[in-house]
Amino acid sequence: MKRWAMVIDLTKCNGCYTCVMACKMRNGTPKGVFWNRVLEREEGEFPNVTRTFLPVLCNHCKEPPCVEVCPTGASFQRADGIVNIEADKCIGCRYCTMACPYEARVFVDKIEPYYPAGLTPFEEVKYANFQEGTVTKCNFCVERVDQGLDPFCVAMCPTAARTFGDLNDPESAVSLLVGRKQGKPLLPEAGTGPCVFYIK
Amino acid sequence: MATRGPDTWTTNEQNFRFQREWGGAGRRLFIVLAFYFGGVGAGTYIVSALTDFLPGALLGIGIVAIGKSAAHILFLGRPARFWRAVARPQSSWISRGIIFFTLFVLSALAYLWVSPATTLRAILFWLSLVSAFLTILYSGLLLNRTAIPLWRQSLVPVMFVVMSLASGANLSAFLGRLFAEETVTAASFDPLAFWGAIIMLALIAIFLWNAYGADPASRHSVRWWLTSKEGVWCFYGMFLAVGLLFPIGAHLFGEIFPVPAVLLLSAYLGEAVLGAYVFRHLMLRGGVFRPIM
């Protein structure tokens, strides 16, 4: 059985936000909703200052607390490890957003246009996939994955900082990166078994 | 250190982020009300049922049946789908909680309706008490299962139980004195209300001490409780002074001098309404996630 995972090489990430915009373009998330985010941090004191970027998304944990706490079964995990949400079942209680240590889930309160003139044709098409009053999150571009393609953020990353693959295959690129370059997940102490790893 | 992102990703300089989905602005406040109504209603029922105080028992059932249910439904992003929330009691505390408080309302109503001195009535009595207790307890356990370090403190469910029973005793005492003057029943709530407030005072001190030393995120929550503008106003002003110290003081004063009824009634309401509500408000609003970066 496959176990999808992602490795993000922070030594290659230059904070260009292409992943954020690629995700927006592909999934057409509503205004204010980002499945991919880039956190930034400045460290040190002038003139010895460094700036680091941390792209974050749903970690598709092995033991996802969001799935466990969901009272309706709207949040579920596929056999290949991808955690997804069935919007028709979501009641908008937001227990999952409280349970996720990565703050990867977003509550869609209102679906509003980005521009005052109303919804653009792009928004009209894309926003049809979202429901007001429900929670949404990254799904590793599950339709693309099912077609044998990489998630769009992986495909679009200009520095090839992101690698996607099967963690259960010891010969896959993600397994090799995690093993050889010692990829580490975020907040391992949360005990959720995240499947997004970072190389520093 | 400062972080920023493309959306409303607001962080403070320490990189901590407060949760704002439960207990934030607008409709998000209904979850605080739901926790409050559940605790106060079930607490009032337990205290009143154990002392055969019918007005209190009825009020407790009403608060849970109407107040808690309505607040939960109004909080939901999709209120029309509320019935789906019972689908996963095997793992979700929300599902379990709904089952508990539904069972409580039904068994408590049946208990009051069934004619006295039958085995069925005895069974219903204990069933209603147990389900009322579980209605109180589950809110704390529900918070325990989140990613917010402050809410994961083991004292949280205990505090929910003590606060609910104390506020239940205060509300019952208020009702007792309001409608029946100095009845035996009304006076019998006083010790529970007094000791409930004393125990809560001790628990809150231990809780804050533990939370401060447990984790940087829960330490940040404690700082918010104790030093932020909203926290100071809510914690010292409403929770500590009006919710706990005023009732304790009024009780102690009443042991020595005759206390005006209005002072006693205010003390009861101060704990049962303001103190109990603000306790939940503080707990939810003070929730901080562990920094990701």
Coordinates of C-alpha atoms in Angstrom, one line a residue, chain B residues 113-215:
Chain B
W113 CA -42.9 13.1 35.2
V114 CA -43.0 9.5 36.6
S115 CA -45.1 9.1 39.8
P116 CA -43.1 8.9 43.0
A117 CA -41.6 5.9 44.8
T118 CA -41.3 3.5 42.0
T119 CA -38.2 1.5 40.9
L120 CA -38.4 3.2 37.5
R121 CA -38.2 6.6 39.1
A122 CA -35.2 5.6 41.1
I123 CA -33.5 4.3 37.9
L124 CA -34.4 7.5 36.1
F125 CA -33.1 9.6 39.0
W126 CA -29.7 8.0 38.9
L127 CA -29.6 8.0 35.1
S128 CA -30.4 11.7 35.0
L129 CA -27.7 12.4 37.6
V130 CA -25.0 10.4 35.8
S131 CA -25.9 11.9 32.4
A132 CA -25.9 15.4 33.9
F133 CA -22.5 14.8 35.4
L134 CA -21.3 13.5 32.0
T135 CA -22.7 16.6 30.3
I136 CA -20.5 18.7 32.6
L137 CA -17.5 16.5 32.3
Y138 CA -17.4 16.0 28.5
S139 CA -16.7 19.7 27.8
G140 CA -13.4 19.5 29.7
L141 CA -12.5 16.2 28.1
L142 CA -13.4 17.6 24.7
L143 CA -10.9 20.5 25.3
N144 CA -8.3 17.9 26.5
R145 CA -8.4 16.3 23.0
T146 CA -7.3 19.4 21.1
A147 CA -3.8 20.7 20.1
I148 CA -4.0 23.7 22.5
P149 CA -1.6 23.1 25.3
L150 CA -3.6 25.1 27.9
W151 CA -6.6 23.0 27.2
R152 CA -4.7 19.8 27.5
Q153 CA -3.9 20.4 31.2
S154 CA -5.3 17.6 33.2
L155 CA -7.1 19.9 35.6
V156 CA -9.3 21.3 32.9
P157 CA -12.1 18.7 33.2
V158 CA -11.9 18.9 37.0
M159 CA -12.3 22.7 36.9
F160 CA -15.3 22.3 34.6
V161 CA -16.9 20.0 37.1
V162 CA -16.3 22.1 40.1
M163 CA -17.2 25.3 38.5
S164 CA -20.5 23.8 37.1
L165 CA -21.5 22.4 40.5
A166 CA -20.6 25.6 42.3
S167 CA -22.6 27.7 39.8
G168 CA -25.4 25.2 40.0
A169 CA -25.5 25.6 43.8
N170 CA -25.5 29.4 43.5
L171 CA -28.3 29.4 40.9
S172 CA -30.3 27.0 43.0
A173 CA -29.7 29.2 46.1
F174 CA -30.7 32.2 44.1
L175 CA -34.0 30.6 43.0
G176 CA -34.6 29.2 46.5
R177 CA -34.2 32.6 48.2
L178 CA -36.0 34.5 45.4
F179 CA -39.1 32.4 45.5
A180 CA -39.2 30.8 48.9
E181 CA -37.5 33.2 51.2
E182 CA -35.4 31.5 53.8
T183 CA -36.4 28.0 53.2
V184 CA -34.4 25.0 54.4
T185 CA -33.7 24.1 50.8
A186 CA -32.3 27.5 49.9
A187 CA -30.0 27.5 52.9
S188 CA -28.8 24.0 52.2
F189 CA -27.2 25.2 48.9
D190 CA -25.0 27.8 50.7
P191 CA -22.3 25.4 51.9
L192 CA -21.9 23.8 48.5
A193 CA -21.8 27.3 46.8
F194 CA -19.2 28.5 49.4
W195 CA -17.0 25.5 49.3
G196 CA -17.3 25.2 45.5
A197 CA -16.0 28.7 45.2
I198 CA -13.1 28.0 47.6
I199 CA -12.1 24.8 45.8
M200 CA -12.4 26.7 42.5
L201 CA -10.1 29.3 43.8
A202 CA -7.5 26.7 44.8
L203 CA -7.9 24.9 41.5
I204 CA -7.4 28.0 39.4
A205 CA -4.2 28.8 41.3
I206 CA -2.8 25.3 40.8
F207 CA -4.0 25.3 37.1
L208 CA -2.3 28.6 36.3
W209 CA 0.9 27.5 38.2
N210 CA 1.0 24.2 36.3
A211 CA 0.2 25.8 32.9
Y212 CA 2.9 28.4 33.4
G213 CA 5.5 25.8 33.9
A214 CA 4.2 23.2 31.5
D215 CA 4.8 24.6 28.0

